[in-house]
Tab-separated table of C-alpha atoms in Angstrom:
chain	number	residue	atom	x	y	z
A	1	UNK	CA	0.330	-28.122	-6.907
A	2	UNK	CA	0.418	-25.758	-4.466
A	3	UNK	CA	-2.032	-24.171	-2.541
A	4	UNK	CA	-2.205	-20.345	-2.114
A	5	UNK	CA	-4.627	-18.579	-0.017
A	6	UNK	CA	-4.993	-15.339	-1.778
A	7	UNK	CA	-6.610	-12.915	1.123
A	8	UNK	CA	-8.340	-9.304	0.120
A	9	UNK	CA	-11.295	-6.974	1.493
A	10	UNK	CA	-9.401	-5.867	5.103
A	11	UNK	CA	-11.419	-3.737	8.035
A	12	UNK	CA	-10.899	-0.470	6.332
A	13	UNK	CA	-12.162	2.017	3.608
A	14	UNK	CA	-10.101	0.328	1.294
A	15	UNK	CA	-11.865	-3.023	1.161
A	16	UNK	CA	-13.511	-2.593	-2.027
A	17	UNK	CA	-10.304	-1.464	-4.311
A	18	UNK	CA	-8.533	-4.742	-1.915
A	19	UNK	CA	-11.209	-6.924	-3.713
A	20	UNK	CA	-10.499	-6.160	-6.928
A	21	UNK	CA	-6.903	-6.422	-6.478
A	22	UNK	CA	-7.338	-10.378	-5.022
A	23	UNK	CA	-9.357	-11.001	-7.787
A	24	UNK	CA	-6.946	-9.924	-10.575
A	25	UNK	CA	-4.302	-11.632	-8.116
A	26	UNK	CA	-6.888	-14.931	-8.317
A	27	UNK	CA	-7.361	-14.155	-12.076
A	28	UNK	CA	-3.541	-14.213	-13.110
A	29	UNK	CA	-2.420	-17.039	-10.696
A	30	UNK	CA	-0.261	-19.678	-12.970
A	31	UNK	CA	-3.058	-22.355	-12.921
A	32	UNK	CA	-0.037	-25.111	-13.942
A	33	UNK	CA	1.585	-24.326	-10.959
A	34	UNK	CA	-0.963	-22.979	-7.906
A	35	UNK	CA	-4.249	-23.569	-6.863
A	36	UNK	CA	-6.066	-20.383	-6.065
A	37	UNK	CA	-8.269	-20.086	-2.902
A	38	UNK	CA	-10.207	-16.111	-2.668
A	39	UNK	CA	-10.104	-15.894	1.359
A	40	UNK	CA	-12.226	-12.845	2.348
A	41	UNK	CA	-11.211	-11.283	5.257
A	42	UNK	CA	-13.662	-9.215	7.389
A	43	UNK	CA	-14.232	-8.438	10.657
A	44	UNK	CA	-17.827	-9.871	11.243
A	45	UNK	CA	-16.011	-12.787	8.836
A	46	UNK	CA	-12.837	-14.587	7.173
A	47	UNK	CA	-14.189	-17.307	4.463
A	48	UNK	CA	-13.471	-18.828	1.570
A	49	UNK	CA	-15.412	-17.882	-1.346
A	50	UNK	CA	-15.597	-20.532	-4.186
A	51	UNK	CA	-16.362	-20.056	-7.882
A	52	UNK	CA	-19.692	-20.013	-7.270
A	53	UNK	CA	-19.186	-17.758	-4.451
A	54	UNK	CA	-20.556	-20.318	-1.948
A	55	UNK	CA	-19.162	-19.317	1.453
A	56	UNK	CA	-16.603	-21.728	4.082
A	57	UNK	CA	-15.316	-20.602	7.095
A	58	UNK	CA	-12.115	-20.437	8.075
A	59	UNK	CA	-10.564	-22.107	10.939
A	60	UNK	CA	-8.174	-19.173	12.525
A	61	UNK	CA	-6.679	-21.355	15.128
A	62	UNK	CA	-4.455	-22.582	11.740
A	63	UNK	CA	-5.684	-20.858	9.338
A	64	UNK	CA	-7.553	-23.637	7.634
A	65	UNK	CA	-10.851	-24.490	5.572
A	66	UNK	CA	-13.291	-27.476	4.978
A	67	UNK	CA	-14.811	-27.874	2.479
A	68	UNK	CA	-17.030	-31.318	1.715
A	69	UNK	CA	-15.373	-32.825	4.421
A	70	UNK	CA	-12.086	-32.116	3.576
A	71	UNK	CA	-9.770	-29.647	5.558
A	72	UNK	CA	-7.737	-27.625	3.215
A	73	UNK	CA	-4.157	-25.991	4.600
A	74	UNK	CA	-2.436	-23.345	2.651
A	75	UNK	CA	1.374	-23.800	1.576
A	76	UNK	CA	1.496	-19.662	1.163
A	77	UNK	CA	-0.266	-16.812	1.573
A	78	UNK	CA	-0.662	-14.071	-1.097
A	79	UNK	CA	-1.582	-10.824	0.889
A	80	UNK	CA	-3.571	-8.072	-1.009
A	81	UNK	CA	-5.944	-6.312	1.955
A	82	UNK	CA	-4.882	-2.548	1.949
A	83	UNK	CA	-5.423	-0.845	5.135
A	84	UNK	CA	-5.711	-3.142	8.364
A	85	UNK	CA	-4.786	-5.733	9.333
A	86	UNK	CA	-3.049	-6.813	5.428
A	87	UNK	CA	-0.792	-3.681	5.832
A	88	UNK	CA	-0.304	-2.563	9.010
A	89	UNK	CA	1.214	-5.848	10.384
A	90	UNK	CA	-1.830	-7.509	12.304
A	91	UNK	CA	-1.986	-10.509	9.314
A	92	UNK	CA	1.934	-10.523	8.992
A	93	UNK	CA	2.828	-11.384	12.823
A	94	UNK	CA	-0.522	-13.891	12.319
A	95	UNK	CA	0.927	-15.787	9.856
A	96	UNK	CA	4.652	-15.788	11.178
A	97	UNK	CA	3.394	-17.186	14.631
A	98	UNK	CA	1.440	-20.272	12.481
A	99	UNK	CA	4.697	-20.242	9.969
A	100	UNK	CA	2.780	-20.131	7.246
A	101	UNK	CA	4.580	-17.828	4.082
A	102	UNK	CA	3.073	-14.661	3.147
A	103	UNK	CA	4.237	-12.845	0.004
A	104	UNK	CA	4.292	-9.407	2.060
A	105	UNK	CA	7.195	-7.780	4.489
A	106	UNK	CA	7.425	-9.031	7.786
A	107	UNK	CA	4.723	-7.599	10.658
A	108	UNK	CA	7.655	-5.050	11.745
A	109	UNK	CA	8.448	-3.127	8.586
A	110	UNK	CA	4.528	-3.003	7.889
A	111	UNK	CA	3.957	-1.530	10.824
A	112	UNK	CA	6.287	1.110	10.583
A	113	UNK	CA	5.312	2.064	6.908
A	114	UNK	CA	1.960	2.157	7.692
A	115	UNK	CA	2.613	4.736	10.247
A	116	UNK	CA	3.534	7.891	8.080
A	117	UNK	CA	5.161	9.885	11.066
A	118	UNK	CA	7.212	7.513	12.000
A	119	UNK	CA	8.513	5.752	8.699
A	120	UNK	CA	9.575	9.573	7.837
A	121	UNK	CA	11.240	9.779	11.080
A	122	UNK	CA	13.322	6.312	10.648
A	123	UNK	CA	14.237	7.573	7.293
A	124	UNK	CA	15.495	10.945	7.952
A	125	UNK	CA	18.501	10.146	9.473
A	126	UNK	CA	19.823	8.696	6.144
A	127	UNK	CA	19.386	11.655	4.148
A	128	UNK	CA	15.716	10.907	2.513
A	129	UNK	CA	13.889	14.602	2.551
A	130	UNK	CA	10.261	14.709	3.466
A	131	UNK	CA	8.311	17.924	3.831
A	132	UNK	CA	7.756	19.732	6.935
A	133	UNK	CA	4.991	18.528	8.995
A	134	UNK	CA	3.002	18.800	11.896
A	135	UNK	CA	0.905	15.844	14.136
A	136	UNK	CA	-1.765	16.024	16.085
A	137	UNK	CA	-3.378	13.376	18.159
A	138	UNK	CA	-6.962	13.050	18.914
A	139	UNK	CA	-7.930	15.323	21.533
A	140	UNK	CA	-5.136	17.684	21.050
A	141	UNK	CA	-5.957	21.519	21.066
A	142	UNK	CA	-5.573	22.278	17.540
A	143	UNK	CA	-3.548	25.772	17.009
A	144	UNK	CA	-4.673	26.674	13.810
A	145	UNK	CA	-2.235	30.235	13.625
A	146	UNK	CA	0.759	27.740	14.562
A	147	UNK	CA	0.278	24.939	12.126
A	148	UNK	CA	0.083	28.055	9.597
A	149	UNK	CA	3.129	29.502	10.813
A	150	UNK	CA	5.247	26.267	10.881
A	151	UNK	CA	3.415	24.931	7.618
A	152	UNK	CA	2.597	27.805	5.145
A	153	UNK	CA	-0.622	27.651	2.797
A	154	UNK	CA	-2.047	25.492	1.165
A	155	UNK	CA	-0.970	22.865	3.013
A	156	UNK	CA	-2.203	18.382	2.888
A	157	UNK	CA	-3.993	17.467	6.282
A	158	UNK	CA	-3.708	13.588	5.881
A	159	UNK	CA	-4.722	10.490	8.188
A	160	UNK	CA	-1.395	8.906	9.958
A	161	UNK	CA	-2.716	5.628	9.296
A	162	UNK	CA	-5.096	5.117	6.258
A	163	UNK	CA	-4.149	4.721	2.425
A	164	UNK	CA	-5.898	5.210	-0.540
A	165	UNK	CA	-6.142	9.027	-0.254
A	166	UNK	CA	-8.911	8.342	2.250
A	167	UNK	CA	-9.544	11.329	4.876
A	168	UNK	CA	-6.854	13.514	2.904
A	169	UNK	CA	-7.909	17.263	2.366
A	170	UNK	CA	-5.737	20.239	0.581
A	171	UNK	CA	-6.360	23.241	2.470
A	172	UNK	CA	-5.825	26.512	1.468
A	173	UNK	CA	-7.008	29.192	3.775
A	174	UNK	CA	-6.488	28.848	8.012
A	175	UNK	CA	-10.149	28.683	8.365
A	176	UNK	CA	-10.311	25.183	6.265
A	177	UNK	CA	-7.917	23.529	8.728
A	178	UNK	CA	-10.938	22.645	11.213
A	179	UNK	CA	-13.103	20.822	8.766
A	180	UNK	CA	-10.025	19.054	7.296
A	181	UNK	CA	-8.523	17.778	10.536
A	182	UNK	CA	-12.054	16.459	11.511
A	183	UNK	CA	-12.446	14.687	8.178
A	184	UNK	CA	-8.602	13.042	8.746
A	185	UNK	CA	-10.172	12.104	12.684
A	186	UNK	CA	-12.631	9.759	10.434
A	187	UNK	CA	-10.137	7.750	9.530
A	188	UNK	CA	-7.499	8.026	12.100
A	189	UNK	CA	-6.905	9.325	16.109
A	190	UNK	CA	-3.478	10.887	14.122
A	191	UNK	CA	-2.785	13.351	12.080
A	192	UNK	CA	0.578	14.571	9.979
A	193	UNK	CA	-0.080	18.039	8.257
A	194	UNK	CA	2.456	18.287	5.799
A	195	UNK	CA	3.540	21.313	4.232
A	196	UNK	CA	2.723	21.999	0.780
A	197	UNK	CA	5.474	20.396	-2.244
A	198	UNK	CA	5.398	22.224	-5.417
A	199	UNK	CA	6.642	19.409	-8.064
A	200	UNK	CA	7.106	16.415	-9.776
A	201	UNK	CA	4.799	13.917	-8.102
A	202	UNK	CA	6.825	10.296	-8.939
A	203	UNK	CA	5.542	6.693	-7.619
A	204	UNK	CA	8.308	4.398	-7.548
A	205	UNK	CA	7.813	0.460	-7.370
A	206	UNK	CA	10.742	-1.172	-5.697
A	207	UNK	CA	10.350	-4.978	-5.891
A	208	UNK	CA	12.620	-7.960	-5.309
A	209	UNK	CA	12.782	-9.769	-8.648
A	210	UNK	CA	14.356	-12.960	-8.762
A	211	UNK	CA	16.370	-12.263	-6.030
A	212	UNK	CA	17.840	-8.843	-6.938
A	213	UNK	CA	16.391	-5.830	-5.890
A	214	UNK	CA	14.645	-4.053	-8.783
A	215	UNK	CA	13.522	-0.851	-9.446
A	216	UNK	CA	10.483	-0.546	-11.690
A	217	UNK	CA	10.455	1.859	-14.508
A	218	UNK	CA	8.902	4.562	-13.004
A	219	UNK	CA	5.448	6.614	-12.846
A	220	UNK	CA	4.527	10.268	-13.098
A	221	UNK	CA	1.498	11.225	-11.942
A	222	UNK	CA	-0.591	14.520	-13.116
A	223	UNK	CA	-3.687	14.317	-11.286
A	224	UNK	CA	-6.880	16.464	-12.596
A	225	UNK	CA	-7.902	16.895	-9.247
A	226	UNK	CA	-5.823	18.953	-6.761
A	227	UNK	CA	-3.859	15.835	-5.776
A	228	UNK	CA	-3.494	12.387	-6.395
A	229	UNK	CA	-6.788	11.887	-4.230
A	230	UNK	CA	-9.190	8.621	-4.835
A	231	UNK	CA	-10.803	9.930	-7.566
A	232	UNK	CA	-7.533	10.336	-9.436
A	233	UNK	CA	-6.343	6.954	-8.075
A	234	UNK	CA	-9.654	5.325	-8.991
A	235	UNK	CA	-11.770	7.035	-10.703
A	236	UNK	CA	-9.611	8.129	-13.752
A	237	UNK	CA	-8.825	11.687	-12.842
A	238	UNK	CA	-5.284	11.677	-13.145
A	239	UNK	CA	-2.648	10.918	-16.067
A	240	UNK	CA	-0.261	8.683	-14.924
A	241	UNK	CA	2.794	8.364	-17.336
A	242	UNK	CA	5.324	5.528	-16.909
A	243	UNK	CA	7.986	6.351	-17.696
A	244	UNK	CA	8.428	9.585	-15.860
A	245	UNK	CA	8.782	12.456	-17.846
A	246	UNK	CA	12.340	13.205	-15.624
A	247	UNK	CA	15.953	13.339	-16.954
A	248	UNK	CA	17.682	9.736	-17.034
A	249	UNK	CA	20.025	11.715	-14.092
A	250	UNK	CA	16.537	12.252	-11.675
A	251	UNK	CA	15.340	8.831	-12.423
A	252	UNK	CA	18.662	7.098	-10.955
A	253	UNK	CA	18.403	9.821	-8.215
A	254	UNK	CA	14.498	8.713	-7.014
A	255	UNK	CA	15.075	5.327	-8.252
A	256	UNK	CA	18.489	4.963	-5.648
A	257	UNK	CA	16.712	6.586	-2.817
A	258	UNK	CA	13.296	4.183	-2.932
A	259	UNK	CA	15.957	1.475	-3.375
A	260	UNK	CA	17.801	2.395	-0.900
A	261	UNK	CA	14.806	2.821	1.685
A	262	UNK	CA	13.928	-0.630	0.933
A	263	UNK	CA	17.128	-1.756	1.813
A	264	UNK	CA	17.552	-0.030	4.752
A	265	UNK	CA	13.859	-0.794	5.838
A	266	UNK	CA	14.703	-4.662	5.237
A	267	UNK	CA	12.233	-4.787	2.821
A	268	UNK	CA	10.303	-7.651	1.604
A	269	UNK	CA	7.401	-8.286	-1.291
A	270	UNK	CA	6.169	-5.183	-3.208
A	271	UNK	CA	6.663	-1.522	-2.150
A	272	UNK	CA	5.376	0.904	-3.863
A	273	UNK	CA	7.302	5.015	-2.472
A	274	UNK	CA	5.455	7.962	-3.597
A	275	UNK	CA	7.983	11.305	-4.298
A	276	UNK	CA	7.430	14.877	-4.896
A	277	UNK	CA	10.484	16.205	-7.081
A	278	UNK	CA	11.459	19.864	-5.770
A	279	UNK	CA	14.055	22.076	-6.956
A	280	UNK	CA	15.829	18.545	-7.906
A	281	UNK	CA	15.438	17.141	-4.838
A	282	UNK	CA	12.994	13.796	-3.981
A	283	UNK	CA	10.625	14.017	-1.171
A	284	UNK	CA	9.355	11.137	-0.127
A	285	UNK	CA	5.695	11.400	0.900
A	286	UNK	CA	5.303	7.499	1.972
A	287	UNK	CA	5.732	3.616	1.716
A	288	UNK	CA	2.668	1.408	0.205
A	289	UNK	CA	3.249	-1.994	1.136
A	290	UNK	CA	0.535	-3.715	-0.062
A	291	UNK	CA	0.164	-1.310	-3.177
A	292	UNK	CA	-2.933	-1.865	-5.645
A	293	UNK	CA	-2.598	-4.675	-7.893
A	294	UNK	CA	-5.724	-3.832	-10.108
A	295	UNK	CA	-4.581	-3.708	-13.661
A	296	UNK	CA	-5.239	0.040	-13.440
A	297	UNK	CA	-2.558	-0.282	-10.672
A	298	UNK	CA	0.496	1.923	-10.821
A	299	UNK	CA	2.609	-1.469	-9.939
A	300	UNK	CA	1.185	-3.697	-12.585
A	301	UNK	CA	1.368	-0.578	-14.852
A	302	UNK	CA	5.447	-0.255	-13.983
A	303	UNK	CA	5.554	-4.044	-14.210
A	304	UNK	CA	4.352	-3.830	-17.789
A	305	UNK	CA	6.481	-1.368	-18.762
A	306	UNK	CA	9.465	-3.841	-17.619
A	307	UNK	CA	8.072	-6.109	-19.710
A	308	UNK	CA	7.142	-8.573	-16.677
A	309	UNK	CA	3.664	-9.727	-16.926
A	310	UNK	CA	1.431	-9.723	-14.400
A	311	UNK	CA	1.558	-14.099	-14.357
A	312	UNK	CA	5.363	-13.951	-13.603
A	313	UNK	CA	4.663	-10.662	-11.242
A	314	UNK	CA	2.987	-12.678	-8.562
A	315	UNK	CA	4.817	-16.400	-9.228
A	316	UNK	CA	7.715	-14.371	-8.555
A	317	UNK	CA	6.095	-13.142	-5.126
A	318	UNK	CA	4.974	-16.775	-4.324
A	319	UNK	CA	8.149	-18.199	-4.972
A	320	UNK	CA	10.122	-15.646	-3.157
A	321	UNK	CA	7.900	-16.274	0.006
A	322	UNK	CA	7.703	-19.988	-0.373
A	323	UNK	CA	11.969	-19.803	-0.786
C-alpha cells in the first residue's frame, strides 16, 4: 500500500473551496490500493489531520509525520491547494528538490499559468486569441480615459494572480474603474483589465489519461450573475451544461487549442482552460492548474460525462506521478 499525502487549504482566499476538494480527493482514494493522509497546509501550520481530526506536525525538512512514535514518509503527493503555494509553483519546486511525486505540473508551468499576463503572452505567439488587455502594477498612476480608450465598456478588472473569481469586478461606466482596481489590489500588486468578450463562455478540461492526452467532454457555462464570479462557481448561480451546447465543428476547434496549449506548455496533471467563443473564434481567458475537484467541480463534472469516475480520476493522477 502506498502512501499518499493528499495536501489542501493553501495561504489564499481559496482555502476553504481547497478543503473540500482534498476531502472528496481523501473520500474517493482507492482504499485497496492507497492509504490516505489529509495534510493541511497553512501558513501559521502544515499537519496532518487524522479521522478524528487530531492534529501532527509535519516535519518540512522531508516532508514527514509521526505519529505514536512512528515517522510516516509519503510515496506521492496528491496536490489540491488552489491559490499559493499548491498552484503557483512554491509546493511543486518543494517537492521536486525532496523528489518526492506530486500529481500536479512541474513548479515552472505553474508558475507561468498562474500568472495570467504572462501565460497569455507565451501563448500568443502560437495563434491562441485572448482579449485585449491592459496591466497595471501597484503604485502605477491609473489612467482611467486610456484604459477606456484601449479597452471599451464594460470591461473585467481581474487580479493577475488569484483564482476563484476572487477580486474580479465587471465594470461598466469609467467612474467604476477606481473601486474595481482597488478591490483587484486586495488580492494582488497586478492587475490585467481585459476587454469585454461577448460569447460562448466554454471550460475545457485537458487531462493526461492513461498516457494519452485527453480532452474532456466539454462545459458551457451560463452564469446568473454577470460572470462566472464565486457565487456562480460556488454558490449555484450559474448553469453549467456539459456537453457544450456548440457545433461538433467548435468543439474540435476549443477542444484542439486547450490541447494544444497543454502540449506546448509541457503540461502535466489536470488543467482545466476557460474560453469565450466570439464570432467563431476561442479566446482563451486562462489556465487552472489545480482546478476544483469538489463534486460540484466542472472537472469531475466533465470526468463524469466521459464516463471516468471520480476513483479512477485520481488513481490515474497517482499513478501517472508515481510512473
Amino acid at each position: 500500500m502506498k502512501n499518499i499525502a493528499i495536501i489542501m487549504g493553501g495561504y489564499s482566499s481559496e482555502y476553504k473551496i481547497s478543503l473540500i476538494s482534498g476531502n472528496v480527493v481523501y473520500q474517493y482514494l482507492d482504499k485497496t490500493k492507497y492509504n490516505g493522509f489529509r495534510i493541511h497546509i497553512f501558513k501559521e501550520k502544515w499537519v496532518y489531520v487524522d479521522a478524528q481530526d487530531q492534529e501532527f506536525p509535519i516535519d518540512k525538512n522531508d516532508f514527514s509525520v509521526t505519529v505514536a512514535g512512528q515517522k510516516i514518509s509519503f510515496d506521492c503527493v496528491f496536490n489540491a491547494i488552489h491559490g499559493t503555494p499548491g498552484e503557483d509553483g512554491l509546493m511543486q519546486a518543494y517537492f521536486e528538490l525532496l523528489q518526492i511525486p506530486q500529481t500536479a505540473c512541474d513548479y515552472y508551468q505553474a508558475a507561468l499559468t498562474f500568472n495570467k499576463r504572462d501565460l497569455l503572452s507565451v501563448l500568443k505567439p502560437y495563434g491562441i486569441k485572448t482579449a485585449t488587455s491592459y496591466y497595471l502594477n501597484k503604485g502605477d498612476v491609473v489612467d482611467t480615459s486610456a484604459i477606456v480608450n484601449k479597452l471599451g465598456l464594460p470591461c473585467f478588472v481581474k487580479p493577475n494572480k488569484a483564482g476563484s473569481s476572487f477580486g474580479i469586478s465587471k465594470v461598466k461606466t469609467e467612474a467604476e474603474l477606481p473601486t474595481a482596481i482597488e478591490t483587484a489590489y486586495k488580492e494582488d500588486n497586478e492587475i490585467i483589465i481585459e476587454s469585454f468578450l461577448d460569447g460562448t463562455e466554454v471550460s475545457v478540461g485537458v487531462i493526461n489519461y492513461q498516457g494519452a492526452i485527453t480532452v474532456l467532454p466539454i462545459t458551457e457555462i451560463v452564469s446568473e450573475n454577470d460572470f462566472f464570479d464565486y457565487e456562480a462557481k460556488y454558490l449555484g448561480k450559474s448553469q453549467e451544461i456539459t456537453p457544450a451546447r456548440i457545433s461538433d465543428e467548435m468543439t474540435q476547434k476549443v477542444g484542439a487549442i486547450a490541447k494544444r496549449a497543454y502540449e506546448v506548455l509541457k503540461m502535466k496533471g489536470f488543467s482545466r482552460s476557460e474560453f469565450i467563443i466570439v464570432d467563431g473564434e476561442p479566446h482563451m481567458l486562462e489556465m487552472n492548474t489545480i482546478p476544483g475537484l469538489t463534486t460540484e467541480s466542472l472537472i469531475p463534472q466533465q470526468a463524469n460525462a466521459a464516463g471516468i469516475e471520480l476513483k479512477d480520476l485520481f488513481t490515474n493522477a497517482i499513478e501517472l506521478a508515481l510512473a
